[in-house]
mmCIF file of C-alpha atoms in Angstrom:
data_model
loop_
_atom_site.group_PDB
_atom_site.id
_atom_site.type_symbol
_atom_site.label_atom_id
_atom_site.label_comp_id
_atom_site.label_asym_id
_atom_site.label_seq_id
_atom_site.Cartn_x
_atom_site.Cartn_y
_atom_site.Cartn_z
ATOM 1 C CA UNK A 1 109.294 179.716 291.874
ATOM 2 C CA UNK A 2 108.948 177.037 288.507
ATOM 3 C CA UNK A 3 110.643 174.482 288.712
ATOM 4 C CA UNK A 4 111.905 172.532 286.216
ATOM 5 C CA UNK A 5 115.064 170.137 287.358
ATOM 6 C CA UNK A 6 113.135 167.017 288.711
ATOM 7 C CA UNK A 7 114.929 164.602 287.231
ATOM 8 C CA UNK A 8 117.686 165.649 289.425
ATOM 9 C CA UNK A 9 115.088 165.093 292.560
ATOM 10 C CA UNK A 10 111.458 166.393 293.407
ATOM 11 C CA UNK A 11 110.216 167.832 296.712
ATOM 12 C CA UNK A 12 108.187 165.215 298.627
ATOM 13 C CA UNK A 13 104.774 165.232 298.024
ATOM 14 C CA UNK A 14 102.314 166.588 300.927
ATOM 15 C CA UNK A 15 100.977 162.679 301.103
ATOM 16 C CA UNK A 16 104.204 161.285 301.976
ATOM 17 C CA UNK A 17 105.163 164.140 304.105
ATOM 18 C CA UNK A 18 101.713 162.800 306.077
ATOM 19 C CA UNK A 19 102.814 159.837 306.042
ATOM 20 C CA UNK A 20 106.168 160.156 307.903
ATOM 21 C CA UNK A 21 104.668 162.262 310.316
ATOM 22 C CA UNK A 22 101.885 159.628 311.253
ATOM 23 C CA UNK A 23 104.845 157.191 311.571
ATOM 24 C CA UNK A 24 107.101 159.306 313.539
ATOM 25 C CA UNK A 25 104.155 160.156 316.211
ATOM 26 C CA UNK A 26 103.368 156.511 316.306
ATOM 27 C CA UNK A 27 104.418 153.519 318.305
ATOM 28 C CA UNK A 28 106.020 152.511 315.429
ATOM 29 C CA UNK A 29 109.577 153.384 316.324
ATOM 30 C CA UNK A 30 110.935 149.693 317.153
ATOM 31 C CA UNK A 31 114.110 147.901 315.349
ATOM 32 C CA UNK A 32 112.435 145.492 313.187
ATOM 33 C CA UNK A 33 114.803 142.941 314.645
ATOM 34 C CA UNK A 34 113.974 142.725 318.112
ATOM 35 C CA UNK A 35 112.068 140.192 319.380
ATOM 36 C CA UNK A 36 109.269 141.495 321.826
ATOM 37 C CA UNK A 37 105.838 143.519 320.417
ATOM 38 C CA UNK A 38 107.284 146.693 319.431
ATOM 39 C CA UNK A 39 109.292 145.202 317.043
ATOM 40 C CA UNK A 40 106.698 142.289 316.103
ATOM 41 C CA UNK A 41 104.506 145.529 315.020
ATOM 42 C CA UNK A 42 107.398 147.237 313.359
ATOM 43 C CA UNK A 43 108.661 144.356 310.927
ATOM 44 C CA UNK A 44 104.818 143.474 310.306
ATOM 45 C CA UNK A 45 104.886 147.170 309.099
ATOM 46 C CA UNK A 46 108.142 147.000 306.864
ATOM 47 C CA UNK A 47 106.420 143.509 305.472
ATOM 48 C CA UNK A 48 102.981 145.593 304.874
ATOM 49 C CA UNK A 49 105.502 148.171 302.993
ATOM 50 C CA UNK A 50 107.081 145.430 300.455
ATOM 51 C CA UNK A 51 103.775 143.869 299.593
ATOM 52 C CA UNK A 52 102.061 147.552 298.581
ATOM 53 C CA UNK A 53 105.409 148.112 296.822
ATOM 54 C CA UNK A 54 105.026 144.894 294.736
ATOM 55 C CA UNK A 55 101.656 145.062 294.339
ATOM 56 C CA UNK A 56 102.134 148.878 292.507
ATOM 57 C CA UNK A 57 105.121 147.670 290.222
ATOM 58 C CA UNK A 58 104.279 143.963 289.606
ATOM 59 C CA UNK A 59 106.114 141.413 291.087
ATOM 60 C CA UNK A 60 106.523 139.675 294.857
ATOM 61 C CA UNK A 61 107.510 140.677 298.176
ATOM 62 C CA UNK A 62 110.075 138.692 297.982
ATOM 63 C CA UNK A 63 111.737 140.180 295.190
ATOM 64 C CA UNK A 64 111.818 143.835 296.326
ATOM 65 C CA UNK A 65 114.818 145.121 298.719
ATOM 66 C CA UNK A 66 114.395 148.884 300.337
ATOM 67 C CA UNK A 67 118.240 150.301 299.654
ATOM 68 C CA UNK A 68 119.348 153.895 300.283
ATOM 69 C CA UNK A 69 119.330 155.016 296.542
ATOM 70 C CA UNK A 70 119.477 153.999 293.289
ATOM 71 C CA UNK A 71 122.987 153.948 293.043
ATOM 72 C CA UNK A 72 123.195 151.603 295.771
ATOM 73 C CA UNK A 73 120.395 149.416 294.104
ATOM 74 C CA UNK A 74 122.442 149.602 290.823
ATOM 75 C CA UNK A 75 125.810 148.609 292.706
ATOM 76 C CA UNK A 76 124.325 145.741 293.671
ATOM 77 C CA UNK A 77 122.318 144.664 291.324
ATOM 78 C CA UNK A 78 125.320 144.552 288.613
ATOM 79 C CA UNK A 79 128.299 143.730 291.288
ATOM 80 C CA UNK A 80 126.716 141.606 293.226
ATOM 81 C CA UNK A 81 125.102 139.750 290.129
ATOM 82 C CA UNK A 82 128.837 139.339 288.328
ATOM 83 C CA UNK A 83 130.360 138.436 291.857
ATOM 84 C CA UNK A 84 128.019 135.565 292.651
ATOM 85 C CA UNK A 85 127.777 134.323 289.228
ATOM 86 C CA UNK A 86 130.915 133.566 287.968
ATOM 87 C CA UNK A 87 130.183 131.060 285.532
ATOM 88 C CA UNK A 88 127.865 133.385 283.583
ATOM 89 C CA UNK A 89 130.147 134.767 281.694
ATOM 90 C CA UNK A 90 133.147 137.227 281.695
ATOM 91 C CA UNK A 91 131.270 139.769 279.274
ATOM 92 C CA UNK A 92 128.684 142.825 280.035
ATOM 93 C CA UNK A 93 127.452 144.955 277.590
ATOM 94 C CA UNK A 94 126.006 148.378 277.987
ATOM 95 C CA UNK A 95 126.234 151.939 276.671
ATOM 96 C CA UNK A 96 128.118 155.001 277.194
ATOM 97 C CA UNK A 97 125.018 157.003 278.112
ATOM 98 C CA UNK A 98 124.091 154.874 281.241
ATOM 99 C CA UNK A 99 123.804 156.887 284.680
ATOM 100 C CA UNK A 100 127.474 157.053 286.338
ATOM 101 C CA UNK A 101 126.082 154.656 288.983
ATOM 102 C CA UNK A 102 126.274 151.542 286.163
ATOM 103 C CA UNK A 103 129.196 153.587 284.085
ATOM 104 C CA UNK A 104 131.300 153.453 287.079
ATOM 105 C CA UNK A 105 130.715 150.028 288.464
ATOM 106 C CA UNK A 106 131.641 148.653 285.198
ATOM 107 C CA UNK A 107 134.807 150.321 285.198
ATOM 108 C CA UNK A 108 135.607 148.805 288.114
ATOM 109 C CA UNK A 109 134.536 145.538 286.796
ATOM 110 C CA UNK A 110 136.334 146.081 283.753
ATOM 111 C CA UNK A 111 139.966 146.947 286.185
ATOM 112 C CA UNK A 112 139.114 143.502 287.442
ATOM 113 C CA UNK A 113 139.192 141.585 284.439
ATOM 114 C CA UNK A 114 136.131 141.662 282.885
ATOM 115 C CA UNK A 115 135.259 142.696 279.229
ATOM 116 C CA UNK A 116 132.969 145.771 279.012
ATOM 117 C CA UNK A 117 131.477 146.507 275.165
ATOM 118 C CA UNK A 118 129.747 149.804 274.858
ATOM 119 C CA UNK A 119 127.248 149.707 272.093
ATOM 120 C CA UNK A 120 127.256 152.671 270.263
ATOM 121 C CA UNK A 121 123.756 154.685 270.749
ATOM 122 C CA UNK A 122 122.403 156.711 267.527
ATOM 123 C CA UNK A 123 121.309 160.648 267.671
ATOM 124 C CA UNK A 124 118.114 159.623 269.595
ATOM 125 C CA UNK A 125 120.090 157.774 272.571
ATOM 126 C CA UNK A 126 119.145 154.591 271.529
ATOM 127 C CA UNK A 127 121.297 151.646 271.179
ATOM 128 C CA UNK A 128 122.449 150.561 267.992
ATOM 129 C CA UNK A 129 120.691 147.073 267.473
ATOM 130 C CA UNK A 130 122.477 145.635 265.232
ATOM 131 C CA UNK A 131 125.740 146.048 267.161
ATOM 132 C CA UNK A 132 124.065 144.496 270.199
ATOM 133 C CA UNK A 133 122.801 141.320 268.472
ATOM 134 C CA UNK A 134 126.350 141.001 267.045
ATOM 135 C CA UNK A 135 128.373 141.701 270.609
ATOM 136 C CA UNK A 136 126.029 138.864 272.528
ATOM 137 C CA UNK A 137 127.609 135.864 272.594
ATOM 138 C CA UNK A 138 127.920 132.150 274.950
ATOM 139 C CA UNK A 139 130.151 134.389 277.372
ATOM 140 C CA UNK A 140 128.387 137.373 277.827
ATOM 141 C CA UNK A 141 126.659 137.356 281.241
ATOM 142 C CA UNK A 142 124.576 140.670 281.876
ATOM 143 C CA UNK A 143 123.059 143.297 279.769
ATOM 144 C CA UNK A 144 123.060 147.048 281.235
ATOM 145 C CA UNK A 145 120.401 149.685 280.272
ATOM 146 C CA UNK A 146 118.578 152.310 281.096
ATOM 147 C CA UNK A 147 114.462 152.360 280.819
ATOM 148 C CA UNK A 148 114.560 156.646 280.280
ATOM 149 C CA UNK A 149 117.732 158.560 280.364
ATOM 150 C CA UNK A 150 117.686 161.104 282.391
ATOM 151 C CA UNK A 151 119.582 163.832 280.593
ATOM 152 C CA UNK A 152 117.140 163.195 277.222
ATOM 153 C CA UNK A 153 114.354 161.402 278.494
ATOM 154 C CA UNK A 154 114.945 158.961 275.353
ATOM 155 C CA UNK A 155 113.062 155.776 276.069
ATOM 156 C CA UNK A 156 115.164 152.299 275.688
ATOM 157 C CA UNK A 157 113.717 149.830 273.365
ATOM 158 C CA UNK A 158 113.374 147.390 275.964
ATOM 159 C CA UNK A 159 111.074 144.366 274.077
ATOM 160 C CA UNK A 160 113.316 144.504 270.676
ATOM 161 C CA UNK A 161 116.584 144.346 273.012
ATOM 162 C CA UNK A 162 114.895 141.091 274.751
ATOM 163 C CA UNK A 163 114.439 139.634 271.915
ATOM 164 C CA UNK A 164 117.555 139.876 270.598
ATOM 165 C CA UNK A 165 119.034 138.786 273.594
ATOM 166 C CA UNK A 166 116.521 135.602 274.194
ATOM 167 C CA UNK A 167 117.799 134.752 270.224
ATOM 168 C CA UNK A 168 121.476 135.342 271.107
ATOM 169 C CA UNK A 169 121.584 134.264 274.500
ATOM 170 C CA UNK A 170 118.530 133.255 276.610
ATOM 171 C CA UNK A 171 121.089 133.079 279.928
ATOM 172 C CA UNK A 172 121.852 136.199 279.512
ATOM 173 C CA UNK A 173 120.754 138.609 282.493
ATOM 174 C CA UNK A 174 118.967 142.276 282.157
ATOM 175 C CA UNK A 175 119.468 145.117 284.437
ATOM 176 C CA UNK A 176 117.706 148.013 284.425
ATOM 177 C CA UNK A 177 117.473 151.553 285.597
ATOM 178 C CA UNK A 178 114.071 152.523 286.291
ATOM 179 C CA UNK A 179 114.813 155.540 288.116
ATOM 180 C CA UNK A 180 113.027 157.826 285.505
ATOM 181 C CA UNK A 181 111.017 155.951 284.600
ATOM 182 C CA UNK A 182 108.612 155.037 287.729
ATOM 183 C CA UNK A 183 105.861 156.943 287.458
ATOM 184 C CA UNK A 184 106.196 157.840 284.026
ATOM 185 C CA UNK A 185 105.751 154.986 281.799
ATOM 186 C CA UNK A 186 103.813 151.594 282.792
ATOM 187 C CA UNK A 187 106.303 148.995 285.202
ATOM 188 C CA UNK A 188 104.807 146.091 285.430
ATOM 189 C CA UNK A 189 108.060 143.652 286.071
ATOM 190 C CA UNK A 190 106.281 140.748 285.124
ATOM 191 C CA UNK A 191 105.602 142.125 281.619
ATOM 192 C CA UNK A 192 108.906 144.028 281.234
ATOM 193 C CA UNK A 193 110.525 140.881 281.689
ATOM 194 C CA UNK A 194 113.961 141.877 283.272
ATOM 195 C CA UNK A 195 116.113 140.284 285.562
ATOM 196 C CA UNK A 196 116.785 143.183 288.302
ATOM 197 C CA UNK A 197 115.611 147.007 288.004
ATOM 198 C CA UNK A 198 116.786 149.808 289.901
ATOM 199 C CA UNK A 199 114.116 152.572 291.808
ATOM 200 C CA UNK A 200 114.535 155.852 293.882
ATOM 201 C CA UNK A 201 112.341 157.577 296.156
ATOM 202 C CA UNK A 202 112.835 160.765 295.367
ATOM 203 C CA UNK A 203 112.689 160.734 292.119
ATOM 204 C CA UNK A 204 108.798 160.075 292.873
ATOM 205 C CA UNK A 205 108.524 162.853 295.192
ATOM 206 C CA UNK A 206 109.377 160.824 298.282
ATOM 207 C CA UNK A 207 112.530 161.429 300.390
ATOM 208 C CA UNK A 208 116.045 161.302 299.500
ATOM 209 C CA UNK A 209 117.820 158.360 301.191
ATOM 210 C CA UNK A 210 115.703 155.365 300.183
ATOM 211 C CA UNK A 211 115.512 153.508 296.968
ATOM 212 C CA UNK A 212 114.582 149.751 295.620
ATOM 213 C CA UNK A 213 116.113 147.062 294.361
ATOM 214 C CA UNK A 214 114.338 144.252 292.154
ATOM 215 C CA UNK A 215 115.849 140.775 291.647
ATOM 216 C CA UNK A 216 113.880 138.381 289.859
ATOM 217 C CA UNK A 217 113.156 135.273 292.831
ATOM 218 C CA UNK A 218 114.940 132.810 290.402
ATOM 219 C CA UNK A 219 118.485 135.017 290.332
ATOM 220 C CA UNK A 220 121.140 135.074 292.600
ATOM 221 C CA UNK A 221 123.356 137.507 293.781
ATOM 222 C CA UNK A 222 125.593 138.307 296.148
ATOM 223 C CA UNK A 223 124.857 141.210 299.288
ATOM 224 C CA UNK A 224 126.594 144.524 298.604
ATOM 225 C CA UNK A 225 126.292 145.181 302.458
ATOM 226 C CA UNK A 226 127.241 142.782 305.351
ATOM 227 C CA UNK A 227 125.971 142.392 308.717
ATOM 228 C CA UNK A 228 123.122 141.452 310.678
ATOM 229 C CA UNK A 229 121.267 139.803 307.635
ATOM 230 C CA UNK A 230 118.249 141.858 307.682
ATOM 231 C CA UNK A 231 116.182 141.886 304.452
ATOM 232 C CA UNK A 232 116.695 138.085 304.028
ATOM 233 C CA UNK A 233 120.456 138.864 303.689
ATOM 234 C CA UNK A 234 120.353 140.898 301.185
ATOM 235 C CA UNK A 235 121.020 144.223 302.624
ATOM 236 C CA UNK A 236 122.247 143.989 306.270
ATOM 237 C CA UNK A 237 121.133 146.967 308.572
ATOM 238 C CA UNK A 238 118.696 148.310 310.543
ATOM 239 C CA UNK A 239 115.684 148.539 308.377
ATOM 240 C CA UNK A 240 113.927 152.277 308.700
ATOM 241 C CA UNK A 241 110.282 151.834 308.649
ATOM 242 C CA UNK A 242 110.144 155.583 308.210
ATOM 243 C CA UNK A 243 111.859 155.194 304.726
ATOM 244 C CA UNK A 244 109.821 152.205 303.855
ATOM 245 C CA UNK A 245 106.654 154.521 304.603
ATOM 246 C CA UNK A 246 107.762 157.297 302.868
ATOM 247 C CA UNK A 247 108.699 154.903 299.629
ATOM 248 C CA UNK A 248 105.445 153.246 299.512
ATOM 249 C CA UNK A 249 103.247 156.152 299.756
ATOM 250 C CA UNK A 250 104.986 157.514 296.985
ATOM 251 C CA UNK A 251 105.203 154.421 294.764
ATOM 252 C CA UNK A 252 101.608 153.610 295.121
ATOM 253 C CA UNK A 253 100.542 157.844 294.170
ATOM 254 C CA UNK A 254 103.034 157.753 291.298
ATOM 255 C CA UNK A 255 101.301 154.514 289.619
ATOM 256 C CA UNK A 256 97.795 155.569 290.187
ATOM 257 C CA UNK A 257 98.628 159.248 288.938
ATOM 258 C CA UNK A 258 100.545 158.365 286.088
ATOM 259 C CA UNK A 259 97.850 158.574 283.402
ATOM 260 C CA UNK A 260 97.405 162.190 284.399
ATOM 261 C CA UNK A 261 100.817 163.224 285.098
ATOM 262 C CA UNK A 262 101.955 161.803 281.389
ATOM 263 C CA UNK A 263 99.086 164.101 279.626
ATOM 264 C CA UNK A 264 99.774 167.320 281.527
ATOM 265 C CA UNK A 265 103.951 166.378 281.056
ATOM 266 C CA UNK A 266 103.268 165.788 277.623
ATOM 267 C CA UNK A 267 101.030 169.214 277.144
ATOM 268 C CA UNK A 268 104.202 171.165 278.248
ATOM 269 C CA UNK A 269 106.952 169.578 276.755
ATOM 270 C CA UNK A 270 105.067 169.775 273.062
ATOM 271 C CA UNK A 271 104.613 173.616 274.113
ATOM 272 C CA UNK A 272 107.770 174.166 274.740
ATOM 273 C CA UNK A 273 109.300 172.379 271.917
ATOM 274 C CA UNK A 274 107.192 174.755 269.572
ATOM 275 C CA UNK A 275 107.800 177.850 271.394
ATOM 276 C CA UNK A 276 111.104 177.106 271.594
ATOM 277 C CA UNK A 277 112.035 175.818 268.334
ATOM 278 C CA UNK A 278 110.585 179.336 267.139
ATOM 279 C CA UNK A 279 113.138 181.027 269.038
ATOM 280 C CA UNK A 280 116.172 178.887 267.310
ATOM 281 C CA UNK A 281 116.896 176.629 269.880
ATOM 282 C CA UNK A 282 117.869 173.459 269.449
ATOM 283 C CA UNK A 283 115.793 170.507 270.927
ATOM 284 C CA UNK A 284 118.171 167.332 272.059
ATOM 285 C CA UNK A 285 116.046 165.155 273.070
ATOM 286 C CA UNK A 286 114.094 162.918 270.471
ATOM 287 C CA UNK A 287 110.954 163.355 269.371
ATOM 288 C CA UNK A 288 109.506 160.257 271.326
ATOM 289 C CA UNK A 289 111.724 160.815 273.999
ATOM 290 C CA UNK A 290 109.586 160.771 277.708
ATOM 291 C CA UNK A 291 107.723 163.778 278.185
ATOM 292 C CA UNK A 292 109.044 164.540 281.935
ATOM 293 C CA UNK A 293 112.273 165.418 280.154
ATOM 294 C CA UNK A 294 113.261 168.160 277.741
ATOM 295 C CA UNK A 295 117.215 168.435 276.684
ATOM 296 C CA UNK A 296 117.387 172.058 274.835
ATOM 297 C CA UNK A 297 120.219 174.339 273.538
ATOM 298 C CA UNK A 298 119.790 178.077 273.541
ATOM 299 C CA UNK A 299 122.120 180.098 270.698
ATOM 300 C CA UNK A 300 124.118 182.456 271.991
ATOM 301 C CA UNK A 301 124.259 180.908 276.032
ATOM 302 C CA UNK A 302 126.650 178.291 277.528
ATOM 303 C CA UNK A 303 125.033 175.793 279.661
ATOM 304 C CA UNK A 304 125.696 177.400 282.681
ATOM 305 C CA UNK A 305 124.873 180.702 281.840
ATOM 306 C CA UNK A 306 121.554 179.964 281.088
ATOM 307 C CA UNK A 307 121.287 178.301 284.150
ATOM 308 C CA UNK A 308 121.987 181.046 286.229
ATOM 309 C CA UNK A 309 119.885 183.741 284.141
ATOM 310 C CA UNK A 310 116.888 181.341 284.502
ATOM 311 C CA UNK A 311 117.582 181.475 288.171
ATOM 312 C CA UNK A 312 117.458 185.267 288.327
ATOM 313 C CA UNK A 313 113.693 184.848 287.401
ATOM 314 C CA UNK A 314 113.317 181.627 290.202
ATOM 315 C CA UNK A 315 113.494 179.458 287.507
ATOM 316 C CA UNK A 316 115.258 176.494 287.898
ATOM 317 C CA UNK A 317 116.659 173.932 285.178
ATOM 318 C CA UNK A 318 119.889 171.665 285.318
ATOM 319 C CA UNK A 319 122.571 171.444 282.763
ATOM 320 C CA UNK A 320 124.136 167.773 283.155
ATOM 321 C CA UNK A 321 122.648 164.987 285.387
ATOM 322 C CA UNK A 322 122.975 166.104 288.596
ATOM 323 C CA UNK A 323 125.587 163.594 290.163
ATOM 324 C CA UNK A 324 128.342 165.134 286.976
ATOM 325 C CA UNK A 325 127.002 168.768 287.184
ATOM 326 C CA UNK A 326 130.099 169.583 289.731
ATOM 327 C CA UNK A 327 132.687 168.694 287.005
ATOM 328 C CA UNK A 328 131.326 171.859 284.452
ATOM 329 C CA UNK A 329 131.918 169.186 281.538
ATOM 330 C CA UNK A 330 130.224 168.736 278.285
ATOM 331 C CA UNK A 331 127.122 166.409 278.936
ATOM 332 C CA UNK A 332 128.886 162.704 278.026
ATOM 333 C CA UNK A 333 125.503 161.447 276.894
ATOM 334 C CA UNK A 334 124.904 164.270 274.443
ATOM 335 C CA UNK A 335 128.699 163.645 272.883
ATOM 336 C CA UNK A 336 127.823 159.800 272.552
ATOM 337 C CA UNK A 337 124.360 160.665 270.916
ATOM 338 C CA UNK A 338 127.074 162.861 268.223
ATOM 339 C CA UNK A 339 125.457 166.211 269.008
ATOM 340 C CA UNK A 340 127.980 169.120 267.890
ATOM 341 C CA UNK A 341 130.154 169.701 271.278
ATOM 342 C CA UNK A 342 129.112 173.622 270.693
ATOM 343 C CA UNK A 343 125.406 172.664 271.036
ATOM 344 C CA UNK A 344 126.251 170.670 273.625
ATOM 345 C CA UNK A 345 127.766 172.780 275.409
ATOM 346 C CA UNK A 346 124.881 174.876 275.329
ATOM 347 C CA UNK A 347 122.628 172.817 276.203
ATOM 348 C CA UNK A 348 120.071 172.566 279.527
ATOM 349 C CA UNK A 349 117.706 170.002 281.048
ATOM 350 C CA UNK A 350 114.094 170.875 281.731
ATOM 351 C CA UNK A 351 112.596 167.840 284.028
ATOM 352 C CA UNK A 352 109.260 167.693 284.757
ATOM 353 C CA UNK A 353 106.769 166.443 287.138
ATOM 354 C CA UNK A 354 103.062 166.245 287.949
ATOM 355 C CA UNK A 355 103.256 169.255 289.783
ATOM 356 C CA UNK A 356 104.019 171.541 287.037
ATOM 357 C CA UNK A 357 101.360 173.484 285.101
ATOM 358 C CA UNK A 358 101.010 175.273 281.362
ATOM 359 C CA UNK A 359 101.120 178.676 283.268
ATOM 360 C CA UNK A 360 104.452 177.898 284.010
ATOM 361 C CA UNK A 361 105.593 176.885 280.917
ATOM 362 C CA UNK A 362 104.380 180.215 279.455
ATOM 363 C CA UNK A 363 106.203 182.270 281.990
ATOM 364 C CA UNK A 364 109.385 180.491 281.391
ATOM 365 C CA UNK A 365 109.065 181.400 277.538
ATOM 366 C CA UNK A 366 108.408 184.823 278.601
ATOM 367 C CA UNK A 367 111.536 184.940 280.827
ATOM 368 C CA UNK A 368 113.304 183.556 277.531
ATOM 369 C CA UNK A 369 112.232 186.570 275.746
ATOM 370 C CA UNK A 370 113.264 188.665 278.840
ATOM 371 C CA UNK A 371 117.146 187.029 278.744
ATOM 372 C CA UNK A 372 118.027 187.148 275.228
ATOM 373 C CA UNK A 373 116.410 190.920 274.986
ATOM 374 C CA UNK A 374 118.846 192.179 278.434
ATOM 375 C CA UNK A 375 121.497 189.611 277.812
ATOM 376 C CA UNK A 376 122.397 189.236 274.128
ATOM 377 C CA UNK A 377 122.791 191.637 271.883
ATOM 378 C CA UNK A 378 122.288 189.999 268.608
ATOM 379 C CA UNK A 379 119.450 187.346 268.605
#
C-alpha cells in the first residue's frame, strides 16, 4: 500500500500506539476530578501532558486546552473570541480558502450580524496584501488564516500580515490554523506571535478525537462547552488522559523529527513535480508551497477517476479536503486561487508524511504510466 492522503489524517505512529497502551494497563484510569489518589495521580498526569505540550510548541501550560479536534478548537477560538468580546469590533476578515471549520463559523457569525470581508487570495493561495491593509480598520476585531492550506500546502505569509495588522490595528486579534502545519514548519507561539492557533492529533500521527487549542494568557474568550468547568473552564468535561497521552507523544516526535521529515517530504514532492510535469500534468500548488502537500491535475482524468484508478494499484490520494470530499464539488480553494474549473476539476491531492519514502514515489509514477497506457487512449 503508498499512501499519499495524510493531510486528510495519518495512521498513529507505533510510539503513540505504546503510549496508550502503557496508559490503558496502568492505574491511570481515574476522572481527573475526583478528589482521592487515583484521581490526584490522574490530573497530575493531564498537568504533566500540557506542560510537554507547551514546552514542544512554545508557550505555557496555561495557554493550551486538549479539545476533540481542530474544528472544535477553531469553533472556539473564533466564536468564543467574538462572543466574549463584544467591544472589539463588529468586523472579521479572512479568506475564501480557509478550512470549512473557520468558513462555516463565520457564516454563522455573519447570519448574526457581523461583517465578514474575504480577501481575495492570488494563484499561489496567498492573500492579497494590499486588500488586507486596506479592509483593517478601528472596527475590525479578528483576523482568520490559515498557517498551510491543506488542499495546496501554500504557506500564509504570517510576519508581513502582522505587520500590517500591528500598523492598521494593533487590537486586532489573529487566529490561526495550524493543523498542517505542526510538524512541518517551525511553531514556536511566542515567535509567531498570534493570538489563538488551532492543532489536531491526527494530523501528527496520533489518534483521531483529540486536538488543541491555544489562547494567548492575556485574551479572553468565552467556553464553547458548558459544564463541570474542567480545564479551568474552558472546556467542561471529563478530561481523557488517554487522549492527552496520545497528543503529547505525538506533538513532542513531530517537533523533534521535523528537520528530517521536511528533507525527505521535500525530496519527493520535487520528484514528483518533475516527473510529473513531464507527463503534462498540471501542478496546483505553488512552487514554495509546503512540501507535505502536492495539488496536481492529470489531462485526460476527472478528479475522481483518478482517484479510484490509483486505488486499483493500493494507492491512495484525495481529491478535495476531506471534510467536502462527500459533496463531489469542484475544490472551492482551487476556484478562489482562479485555476481553470476544467483543471480543477481534474485535479488530486498527494499529502505526505514522514513515513513515506522515494521508492514510493517512483512506483506511483510507474502506476501513472500504467493508467494512462490501459485507461486513455490518446495521451
Amino acid at each position: 500500500m503508498i499512501y499519499f492522503d495524510n493531510s486528510a489524517t495519518t495512521r498513529p505512529s507505533q510510539e503513540v500506539i505504546d503510549a496508550v497502551t502503557n496508559n490503558l494497563n496502568s492505574e491511570l484510569f481515574g476522572n481527573p476530578g475526583s478528589l482521592h489518589k487515583l484521581g490526584n495521580t490522574a490530573i497530575n498526569a493531564y498537568d504533566e501532558c500540557l506542560k510537554e505540550c507547551a514546552a514542544a510548541i512554545g508557550c505555557s501550560k496555561e495557554e493550551l486546552y486538549f479539545t476533540s479536534c481542530g474544528t472544535e478548537s477553531a469553533n472556539t477560538a473564533i466564536e468564543g473570541y467574538m462572543s466574549h468580546n463584544k467591544r472589539a469590533g463588529r468586523k472579521i476578515i479572512s479568506t475564501e480558502t480557509e478550512h470549512k471549520c473557520t468558513l462555516e463559523t463565520l457564516t454563522r457569525l455573519e447570519k448574526s450580524g457581523y461583517e465578514i470581508i474575504y480577501v481575495p487570495v492570488d494563484k499561489e493561495g496567498k492573500p492579497d496584501l494590499e486588500t488586507l491593509s486596506d479592509s483593517i480598520d478601528e472596527d475590525t476585531a479578528l483576523l482568520c488564516f490559515t498557517h498551510v492550506n491543506n488542499e495546496t500546502g501554500s504557506v500564509l505569509p504570517i510576519e508581513e500580515i502582522i505587520d500590517i495588522k500591528n500598523k492598521k490595528n494593533r487590537n486586532t486579534k489573529i487566529y490561526l490554523d495550524c493543523v498542517q502545519s505542526l510538524g512541518k514548519l517551525p511553531i514556536d507561539l511566542r515567535k509567531l506571535n498570534v493570538d489563538m492557533a488551532s492543532f489536531s492529533g491526527h494530523k501528527i500521527h496520533s489518534l483521531k478525537g483529540v486536538g488543541m487549542l491555544y489562547v494567548k494568557k492575556d485574551i479572553k474568550i468565552d467556553p464553547l462547552i458548558l459544564g463541570g468547568g474542567q480545564q479551568n473552564g474552558m472546556r467542561s468535561g471529563t478530561q481523557s488522559l488517554v487522549l492527552a497521552t496520545a497528543f503529547t507523544r505525538a506533538v513532542k516526535d513531530a517537533q523533534e523529527k521535523r528537520e528530517e521529515a521536511y528533507k525527505n517530504a521535500s525530496e519527493i514532492n520535487a520528484f514528483l513535480r518533475d516527473e510529473l510535469t513531464k507527463r503534462n500534468a498540471v501542478i496546483n500548488s505553488p512552487s514554495d508551497a509546503c512540501p507535505f502537500v502536492l495539488n496536481v491535475a492529470f489531462e485526460g482524468f476527472q478528479s475522481e477517476t483518478m482517484l479510484h484508478c490509483l486505488e486499483i494499484y493500493d494507492i491512495f490520494v484525495s481529491t478535495v479536503s476531506a471534510c467536502s470530499s462527500k459533496s463531489k464539488k469542484v475544490s472551492y480553494v482551487l476556484m478562489a486561487m482562479g485555476i481553470d474549473r476544467k483543471i480543477a476539476n481534474n485535479s488530486v491531492r498527494l499529502s505526505f508524511s514522514r513515513y513515506n519514502s522515494m521508492e514510493e514515489a517512483k512506483e506511483f509514477i510507474k502506476a501513472v504510466d500504467e493508467i494512462y497506457d490501459k485507461f486513455l487512449i490518446k495521451r
